[in-house]
Short mmCIF file of C-alpha atoms in Angstrom, two decimals:
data_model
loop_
_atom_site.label_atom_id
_atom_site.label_comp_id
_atom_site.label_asym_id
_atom_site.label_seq_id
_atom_site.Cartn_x
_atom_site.Cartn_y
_atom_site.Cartn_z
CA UNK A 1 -48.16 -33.09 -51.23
CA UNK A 2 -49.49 -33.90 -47.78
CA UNK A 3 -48.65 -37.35 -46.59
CA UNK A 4 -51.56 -40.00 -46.52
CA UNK A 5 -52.12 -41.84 -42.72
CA UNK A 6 -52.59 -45.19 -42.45
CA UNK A 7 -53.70 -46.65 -39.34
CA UNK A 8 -52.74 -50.68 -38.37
CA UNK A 9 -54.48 -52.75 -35.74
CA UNK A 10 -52.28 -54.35 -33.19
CA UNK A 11 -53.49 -57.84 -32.51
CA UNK A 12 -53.05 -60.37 -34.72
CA UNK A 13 -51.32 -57.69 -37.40
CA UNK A 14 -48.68 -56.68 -35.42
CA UNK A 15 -48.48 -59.07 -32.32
CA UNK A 16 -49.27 -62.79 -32.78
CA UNK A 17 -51.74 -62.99 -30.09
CA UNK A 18 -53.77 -65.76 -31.51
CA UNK A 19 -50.55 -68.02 -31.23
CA UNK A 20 -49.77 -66.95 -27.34
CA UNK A 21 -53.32 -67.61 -26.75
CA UNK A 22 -53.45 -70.86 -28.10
CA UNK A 23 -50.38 -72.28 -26.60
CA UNK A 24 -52.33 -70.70 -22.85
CA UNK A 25 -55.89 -72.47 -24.31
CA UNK A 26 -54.42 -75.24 -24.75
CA UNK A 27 -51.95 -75.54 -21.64
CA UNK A 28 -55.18 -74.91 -19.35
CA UNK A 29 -57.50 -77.26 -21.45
CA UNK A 30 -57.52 -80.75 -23.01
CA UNK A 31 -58.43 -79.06 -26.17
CA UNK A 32 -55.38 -79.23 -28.20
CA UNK A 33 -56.28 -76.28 -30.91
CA UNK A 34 -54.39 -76.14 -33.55
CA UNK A 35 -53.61 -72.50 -35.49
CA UNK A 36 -54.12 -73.94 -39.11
CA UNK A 37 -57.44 -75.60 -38.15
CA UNK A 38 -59.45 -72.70 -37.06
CA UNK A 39 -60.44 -72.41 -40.96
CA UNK A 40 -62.63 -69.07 -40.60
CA UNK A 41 -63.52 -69.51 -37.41
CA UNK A 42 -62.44 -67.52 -33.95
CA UNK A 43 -61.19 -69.82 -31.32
CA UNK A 44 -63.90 -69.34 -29.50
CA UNK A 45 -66.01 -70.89 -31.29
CA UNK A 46 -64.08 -74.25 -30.61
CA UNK A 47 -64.16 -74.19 -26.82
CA UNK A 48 -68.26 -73.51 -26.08
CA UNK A 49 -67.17 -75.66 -22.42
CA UNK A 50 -64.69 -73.18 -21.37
CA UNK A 51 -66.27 -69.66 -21.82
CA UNK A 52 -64.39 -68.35 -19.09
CA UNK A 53 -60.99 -69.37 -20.19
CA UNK A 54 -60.71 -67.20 -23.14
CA UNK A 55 -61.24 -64.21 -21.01
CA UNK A 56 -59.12 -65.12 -18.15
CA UNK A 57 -56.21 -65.50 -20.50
CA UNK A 58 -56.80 -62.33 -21.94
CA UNK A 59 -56.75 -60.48 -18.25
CA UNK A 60 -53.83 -62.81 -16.92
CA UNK A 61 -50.80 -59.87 -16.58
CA UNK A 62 -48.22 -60.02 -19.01
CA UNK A 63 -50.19 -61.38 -21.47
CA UNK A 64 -50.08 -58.62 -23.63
CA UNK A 65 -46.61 -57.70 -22.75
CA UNK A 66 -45.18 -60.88 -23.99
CA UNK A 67 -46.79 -61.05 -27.46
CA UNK A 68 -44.24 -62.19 -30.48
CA UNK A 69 -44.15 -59.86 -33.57
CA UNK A 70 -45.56 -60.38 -36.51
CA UNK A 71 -42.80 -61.28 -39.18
CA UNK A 72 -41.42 -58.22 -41.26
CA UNK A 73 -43.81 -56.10 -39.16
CA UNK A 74 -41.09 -53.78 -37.69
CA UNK A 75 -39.10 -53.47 -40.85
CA UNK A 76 -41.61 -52.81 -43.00
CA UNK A 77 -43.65 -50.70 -40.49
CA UNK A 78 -40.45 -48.10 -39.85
CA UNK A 79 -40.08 -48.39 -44.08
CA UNK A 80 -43.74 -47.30 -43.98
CA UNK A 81 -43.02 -44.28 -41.50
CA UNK A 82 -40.77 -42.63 -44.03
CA UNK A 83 -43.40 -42.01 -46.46
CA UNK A 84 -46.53 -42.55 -44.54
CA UNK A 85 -48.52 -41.08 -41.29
CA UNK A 86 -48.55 -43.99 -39.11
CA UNK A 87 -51.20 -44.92 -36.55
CA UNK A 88 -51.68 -47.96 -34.37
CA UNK A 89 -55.11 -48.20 -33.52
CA UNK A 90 -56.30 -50.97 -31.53
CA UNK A 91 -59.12 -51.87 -29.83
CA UNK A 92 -58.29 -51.80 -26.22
CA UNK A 93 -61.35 -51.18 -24.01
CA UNK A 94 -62.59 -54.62 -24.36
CA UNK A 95 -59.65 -55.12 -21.89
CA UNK A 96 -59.23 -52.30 -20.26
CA UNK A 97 -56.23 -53.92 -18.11
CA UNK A 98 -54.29 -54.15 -21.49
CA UNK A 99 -53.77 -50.62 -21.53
CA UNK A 100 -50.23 -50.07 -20.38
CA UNK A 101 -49.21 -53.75 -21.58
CA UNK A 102 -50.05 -52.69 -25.39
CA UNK A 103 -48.23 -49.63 -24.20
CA UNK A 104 -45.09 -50.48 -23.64
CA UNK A 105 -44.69 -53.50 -25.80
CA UNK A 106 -45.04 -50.56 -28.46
CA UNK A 107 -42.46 -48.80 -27.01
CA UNK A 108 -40.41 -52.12 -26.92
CA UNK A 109 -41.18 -52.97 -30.48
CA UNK A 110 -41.48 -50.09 -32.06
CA UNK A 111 -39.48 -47.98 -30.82
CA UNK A 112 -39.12 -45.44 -33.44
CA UNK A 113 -42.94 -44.64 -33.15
CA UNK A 114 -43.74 -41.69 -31.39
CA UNK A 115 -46.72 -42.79 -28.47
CA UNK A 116 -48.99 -39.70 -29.76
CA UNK A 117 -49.67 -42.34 -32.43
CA UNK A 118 -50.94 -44.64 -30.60
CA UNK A 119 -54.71 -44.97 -30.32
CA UNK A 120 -56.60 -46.74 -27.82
CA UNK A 121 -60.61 -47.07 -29.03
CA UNK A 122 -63.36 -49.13 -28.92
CA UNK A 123 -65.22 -49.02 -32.59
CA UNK A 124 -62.85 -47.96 -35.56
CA UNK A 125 -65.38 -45.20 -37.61
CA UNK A 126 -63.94 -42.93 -35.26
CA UNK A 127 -60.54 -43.28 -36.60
CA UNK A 128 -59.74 -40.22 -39.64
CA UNK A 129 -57.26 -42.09 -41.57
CA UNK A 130 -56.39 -42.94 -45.43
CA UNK A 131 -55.99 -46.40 -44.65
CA UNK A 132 -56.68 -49.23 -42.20
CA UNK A 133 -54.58 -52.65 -42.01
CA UNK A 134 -56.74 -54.54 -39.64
CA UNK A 135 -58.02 -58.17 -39.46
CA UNK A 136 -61.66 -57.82 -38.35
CA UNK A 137 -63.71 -57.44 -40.98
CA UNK A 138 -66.23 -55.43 -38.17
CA UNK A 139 -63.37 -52.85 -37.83
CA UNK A 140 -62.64 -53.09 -41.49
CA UNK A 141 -66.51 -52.21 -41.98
CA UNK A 142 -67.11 -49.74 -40.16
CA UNK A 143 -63.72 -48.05 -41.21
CA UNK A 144 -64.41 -44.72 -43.29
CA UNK A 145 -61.39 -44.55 -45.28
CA UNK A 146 -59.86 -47.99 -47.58
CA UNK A 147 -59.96 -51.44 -45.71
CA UNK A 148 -57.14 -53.52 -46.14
CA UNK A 149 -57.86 -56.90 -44.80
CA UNK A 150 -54.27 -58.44 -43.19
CA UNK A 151 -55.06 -62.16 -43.13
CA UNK A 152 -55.57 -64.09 -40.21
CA UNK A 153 -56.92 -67.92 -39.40
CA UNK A 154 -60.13 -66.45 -38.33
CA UNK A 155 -60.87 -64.20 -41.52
CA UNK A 156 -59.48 -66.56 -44.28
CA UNK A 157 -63.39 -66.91 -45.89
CA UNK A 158 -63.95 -63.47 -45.92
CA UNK A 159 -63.78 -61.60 -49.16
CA UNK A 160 -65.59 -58.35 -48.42
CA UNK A 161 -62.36 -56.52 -48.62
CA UNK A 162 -58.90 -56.21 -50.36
CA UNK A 163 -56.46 -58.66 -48.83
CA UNK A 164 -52.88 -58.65 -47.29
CA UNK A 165 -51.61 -61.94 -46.44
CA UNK A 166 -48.28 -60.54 -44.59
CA UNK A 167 -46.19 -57.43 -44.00
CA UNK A 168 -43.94 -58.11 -47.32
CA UNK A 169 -47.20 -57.79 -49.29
CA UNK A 170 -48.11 -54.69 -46.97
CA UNK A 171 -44.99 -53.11 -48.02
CA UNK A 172 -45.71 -53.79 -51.94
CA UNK A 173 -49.15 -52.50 -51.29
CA UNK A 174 -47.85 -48.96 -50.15
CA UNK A 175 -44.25 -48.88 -51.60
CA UNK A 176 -44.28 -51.17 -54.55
CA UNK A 177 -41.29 -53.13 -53.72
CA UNK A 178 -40.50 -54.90 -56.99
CA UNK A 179 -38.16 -57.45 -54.91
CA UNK A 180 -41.38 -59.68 -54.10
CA UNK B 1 -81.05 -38.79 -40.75
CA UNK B 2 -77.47 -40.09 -39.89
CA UNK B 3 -76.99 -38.85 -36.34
CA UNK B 4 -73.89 -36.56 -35.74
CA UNK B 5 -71.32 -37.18 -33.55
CA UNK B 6 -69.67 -35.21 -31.03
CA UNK B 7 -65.52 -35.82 -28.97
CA UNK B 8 -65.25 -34.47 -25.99
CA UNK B 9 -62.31 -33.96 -24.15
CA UNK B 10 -61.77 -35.28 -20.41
CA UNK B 11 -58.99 -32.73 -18.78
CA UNK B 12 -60.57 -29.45 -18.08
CA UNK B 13 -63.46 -30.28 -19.91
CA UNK B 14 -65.40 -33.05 -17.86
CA UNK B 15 -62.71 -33.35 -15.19
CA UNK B 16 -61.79 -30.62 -12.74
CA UNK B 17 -57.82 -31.07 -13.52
CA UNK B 18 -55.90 -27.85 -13.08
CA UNK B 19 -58.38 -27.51 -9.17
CA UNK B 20 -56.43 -30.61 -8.19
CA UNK B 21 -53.45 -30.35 -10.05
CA UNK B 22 -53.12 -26.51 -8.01
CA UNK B 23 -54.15 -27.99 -4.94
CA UNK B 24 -51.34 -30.52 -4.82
CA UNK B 25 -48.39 -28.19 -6.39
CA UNK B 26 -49.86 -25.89 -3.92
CA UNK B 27 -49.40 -28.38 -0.41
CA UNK B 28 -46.47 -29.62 -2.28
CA UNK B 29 -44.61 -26.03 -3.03
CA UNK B 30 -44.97 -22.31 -1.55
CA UNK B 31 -46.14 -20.75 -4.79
CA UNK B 32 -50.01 -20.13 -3.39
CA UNK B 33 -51.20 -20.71 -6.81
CA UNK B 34 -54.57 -19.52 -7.40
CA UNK B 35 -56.44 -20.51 -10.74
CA UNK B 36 -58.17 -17.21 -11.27
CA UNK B 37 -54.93 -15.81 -11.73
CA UNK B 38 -53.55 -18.49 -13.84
CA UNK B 39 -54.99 -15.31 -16.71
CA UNK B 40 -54.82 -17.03 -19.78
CA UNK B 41 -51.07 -19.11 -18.76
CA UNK B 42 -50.47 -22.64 -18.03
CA UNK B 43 -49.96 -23.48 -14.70
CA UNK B 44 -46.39 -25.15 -15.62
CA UNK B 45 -45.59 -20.88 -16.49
CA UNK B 46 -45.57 -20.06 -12.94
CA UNK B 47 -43.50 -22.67 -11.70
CA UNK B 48 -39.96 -22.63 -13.57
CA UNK B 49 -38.12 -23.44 -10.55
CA UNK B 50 -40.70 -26.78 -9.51
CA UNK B 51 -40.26 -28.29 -13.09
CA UNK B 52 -40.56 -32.22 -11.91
CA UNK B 53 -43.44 -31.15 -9.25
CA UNK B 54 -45.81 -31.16 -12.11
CA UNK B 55 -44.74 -34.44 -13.53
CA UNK B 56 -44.42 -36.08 -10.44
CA UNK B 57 -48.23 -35.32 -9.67
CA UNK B 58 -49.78 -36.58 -12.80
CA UNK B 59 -47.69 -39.83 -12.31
CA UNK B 60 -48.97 -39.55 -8.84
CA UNK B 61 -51.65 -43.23 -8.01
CA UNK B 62 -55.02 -41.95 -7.85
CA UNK B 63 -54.65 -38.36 -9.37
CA UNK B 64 -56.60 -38.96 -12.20
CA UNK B 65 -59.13 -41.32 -10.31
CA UNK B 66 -60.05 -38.60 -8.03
CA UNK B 67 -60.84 -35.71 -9.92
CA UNK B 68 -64.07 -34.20 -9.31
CA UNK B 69 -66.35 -33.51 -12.61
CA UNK B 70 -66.99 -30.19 -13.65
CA UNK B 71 -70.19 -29.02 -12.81
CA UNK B 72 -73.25 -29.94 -15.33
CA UNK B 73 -71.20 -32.26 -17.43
CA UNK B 74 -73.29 -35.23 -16.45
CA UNK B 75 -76.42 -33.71 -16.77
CA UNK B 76 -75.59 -32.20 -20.56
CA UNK B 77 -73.57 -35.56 -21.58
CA UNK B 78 -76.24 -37.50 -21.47
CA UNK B 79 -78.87 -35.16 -22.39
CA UNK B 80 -76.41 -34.92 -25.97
CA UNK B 81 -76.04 -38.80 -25.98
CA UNK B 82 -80.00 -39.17 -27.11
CA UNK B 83 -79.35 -37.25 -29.74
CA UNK B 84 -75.74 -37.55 -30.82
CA UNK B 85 -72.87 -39.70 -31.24
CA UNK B 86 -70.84 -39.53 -28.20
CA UNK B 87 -67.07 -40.17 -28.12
CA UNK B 88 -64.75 -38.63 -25.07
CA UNK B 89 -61.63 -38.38 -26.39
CA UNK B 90 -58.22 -37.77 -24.11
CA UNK B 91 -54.47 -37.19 -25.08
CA UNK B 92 -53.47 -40.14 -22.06
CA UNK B 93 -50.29 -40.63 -23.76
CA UNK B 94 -48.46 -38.56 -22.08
CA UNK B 95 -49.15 -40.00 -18.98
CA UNK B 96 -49.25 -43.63 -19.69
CA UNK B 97 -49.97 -44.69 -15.72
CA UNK B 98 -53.27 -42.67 -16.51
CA UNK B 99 -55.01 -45.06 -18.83
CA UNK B 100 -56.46 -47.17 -16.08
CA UNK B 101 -57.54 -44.45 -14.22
CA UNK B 102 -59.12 -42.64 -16.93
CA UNK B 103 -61.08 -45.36 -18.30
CA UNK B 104 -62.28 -45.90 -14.27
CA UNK B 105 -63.25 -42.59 -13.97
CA UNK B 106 -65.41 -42.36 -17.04
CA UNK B 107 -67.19 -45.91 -15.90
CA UNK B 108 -67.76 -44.20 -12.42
CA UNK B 109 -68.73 -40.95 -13.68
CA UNK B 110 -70.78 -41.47 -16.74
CA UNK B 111 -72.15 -44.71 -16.74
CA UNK B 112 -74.66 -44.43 -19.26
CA UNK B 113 -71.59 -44.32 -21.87
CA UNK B 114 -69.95 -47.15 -23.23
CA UNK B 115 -66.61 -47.98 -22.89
CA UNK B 116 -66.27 -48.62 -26.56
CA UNK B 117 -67.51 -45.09 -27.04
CA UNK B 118 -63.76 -44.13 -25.40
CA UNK B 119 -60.44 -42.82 -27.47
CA UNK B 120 -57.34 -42.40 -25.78
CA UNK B 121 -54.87 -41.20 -28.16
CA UNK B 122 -51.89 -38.51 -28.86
CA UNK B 123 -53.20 -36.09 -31.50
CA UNK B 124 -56.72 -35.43 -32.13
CA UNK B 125 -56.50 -35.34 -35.79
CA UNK B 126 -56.84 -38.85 -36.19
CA UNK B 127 -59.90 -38.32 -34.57
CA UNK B 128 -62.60 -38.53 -36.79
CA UNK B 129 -65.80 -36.64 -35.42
CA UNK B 130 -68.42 -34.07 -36.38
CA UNK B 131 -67.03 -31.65 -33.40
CA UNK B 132 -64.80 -31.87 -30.97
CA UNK B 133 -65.29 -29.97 -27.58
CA UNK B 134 -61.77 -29.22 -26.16
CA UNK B 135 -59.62 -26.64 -23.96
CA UNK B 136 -56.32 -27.02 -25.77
CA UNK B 137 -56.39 -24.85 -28.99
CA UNK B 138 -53.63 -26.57 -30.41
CA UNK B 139 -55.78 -29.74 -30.25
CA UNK B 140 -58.65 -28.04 -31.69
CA UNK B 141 -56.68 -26.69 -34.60
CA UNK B 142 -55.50 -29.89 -35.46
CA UNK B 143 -59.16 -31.33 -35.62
CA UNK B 144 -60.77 -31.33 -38.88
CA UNK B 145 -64.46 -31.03 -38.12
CA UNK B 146 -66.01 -28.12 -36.28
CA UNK B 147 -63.78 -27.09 -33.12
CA UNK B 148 -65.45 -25.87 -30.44
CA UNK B 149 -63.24 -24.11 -27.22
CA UNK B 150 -64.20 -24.97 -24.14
CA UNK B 151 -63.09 -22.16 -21.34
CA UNK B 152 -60.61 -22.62 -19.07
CA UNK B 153 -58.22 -20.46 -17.19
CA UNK B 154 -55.46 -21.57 -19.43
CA UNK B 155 -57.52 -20.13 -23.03
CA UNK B 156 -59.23 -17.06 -22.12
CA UNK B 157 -57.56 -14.74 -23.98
CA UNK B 158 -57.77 -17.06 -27.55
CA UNK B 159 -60.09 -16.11 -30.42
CA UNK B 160 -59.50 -18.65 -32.73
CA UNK B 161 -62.13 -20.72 -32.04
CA UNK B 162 -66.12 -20.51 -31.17
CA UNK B 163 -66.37 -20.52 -27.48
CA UNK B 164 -68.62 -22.24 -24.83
CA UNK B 165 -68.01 -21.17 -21.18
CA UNK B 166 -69.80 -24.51 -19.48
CA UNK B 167 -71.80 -27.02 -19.94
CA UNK B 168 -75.04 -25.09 -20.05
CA UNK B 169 -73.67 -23.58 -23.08
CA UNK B 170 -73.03 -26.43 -24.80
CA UNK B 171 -76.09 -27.50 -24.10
CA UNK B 172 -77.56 -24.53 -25.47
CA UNK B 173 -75.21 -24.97 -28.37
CA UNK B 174 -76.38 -28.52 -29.32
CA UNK B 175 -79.84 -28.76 -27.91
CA UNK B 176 -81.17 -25.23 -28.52
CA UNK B 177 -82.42 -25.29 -24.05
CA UNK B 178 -84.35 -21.91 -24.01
CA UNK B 179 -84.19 -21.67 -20.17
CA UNK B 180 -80.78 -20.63 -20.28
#
């Protein structure tokens, strides 16, 4: 039987981005954001005085390089590549300096992931896969094969979409892991 | 009517590649390559004995920036974006110091694009288009929707896939031009 693909964003399913760029909102403003208070929303929505901010973080080099994991992302990612086609897909040309950042901190992280699997892309309908584990619910629409929403502070309102709150429930999703 | 959308590959395709890549092995080696008699071989065939020369040019700062765009691409590429889908889609992982340089290139070349409308990836079968435009056949035979081969010096003796020789013929191909 031919193996199904599944394609997984990268920020904020794999790498905790929203964390790193809170703590470098917050260590440039007077804001003080808080992870568990963004209730739906994006952080930008909480910082309308410091437009530019957001974006300069996102540009600063090294950003990208020095995002944490995701818990259980690795382990159940490489438990997923045994059975599975695996893609990371992520949305890079909104910051095109990312590129070689998102690189390598694949290769870092992931090491048993072969780079021809990595995609870098803009909108995901171009991306011919069984499955996508991504938190935007844009990407997630446009998306031909099955959504999976992974849950993020932003998203948490959202019910447009089947839901994974974490990688454990990501691995019970795909190989029904009766330990959960 | 849903419009259909078309990938189109950068190296060879809307990039002159293999005319730089032969004019730097060439300054850089004595092998006098000449692409008309490259006759259906890669250019890495006639060089056995200058193995890293090759890999040390694509790494080489500006080599992808620089390349000159093959004649009509412009023209036809935006002709086909009023009526289709665009997506250029190139393998940049093996060459990881591209990315930048790539996504430069297409902002410099074809502005009218956008940047979201860009895929850099490994295999094009996760690419999920109504045809892809390529020169590498193994590319086009992984693709699932209609392959079409686009000539270079590397391909001409394949006849596994429908040909177009430049971009008047694809032009021809998608837009039906009678003055050809």
């Amino acid at each position: 039987m031919e193996r199904k693909s599944i394609a997984i964003d990268m920020d904020e399913v794999l790498a905790d981005t929203i964390k790193a760029l809170i703590e470098e909102v917050n260590a440039r403003t007077d804001l003080g954001i808080k992870e568990a208070l963004l209730d739906g929303n994006k952080i930008r929505h909480f910082m309308p005085e410091h437009e530019g901010v957001l974006d300069e973080v996102l540009r600063e080099p090294g950003f990208f390089k020095n995002l944490e994991v995701i818990q259980d992302a690795q382990e159940v990612v490489e438990k997923l590549s045994e059975h599975y086609d695996i893609y990371i897909a992520t949305a890079a040309m909104d910051v095109p300096t990312s590129f070689h950042e998102k690189y390598e901190w694949l290769r870092t992280h992931f090491p048993f992931l072969d780079s021809q699997q990595f995609v870098f892309c803009g909108r995901k309908n171009i991306v011919k896969a069984d499955y996508l584990i991504d938190d935007n619910p844009r990407q997630l629409e446009r998306f031909t094969g099955k959504s999976l929403m992974y849950t993020a502070a932003h998203n948490i309102h959202n019910e447009d979409f089947e839901r994974v709150n974490n990688w454990k429930e990501v691995e019970k999703y795909f190989l029904g892991n009766e330990e959960i």
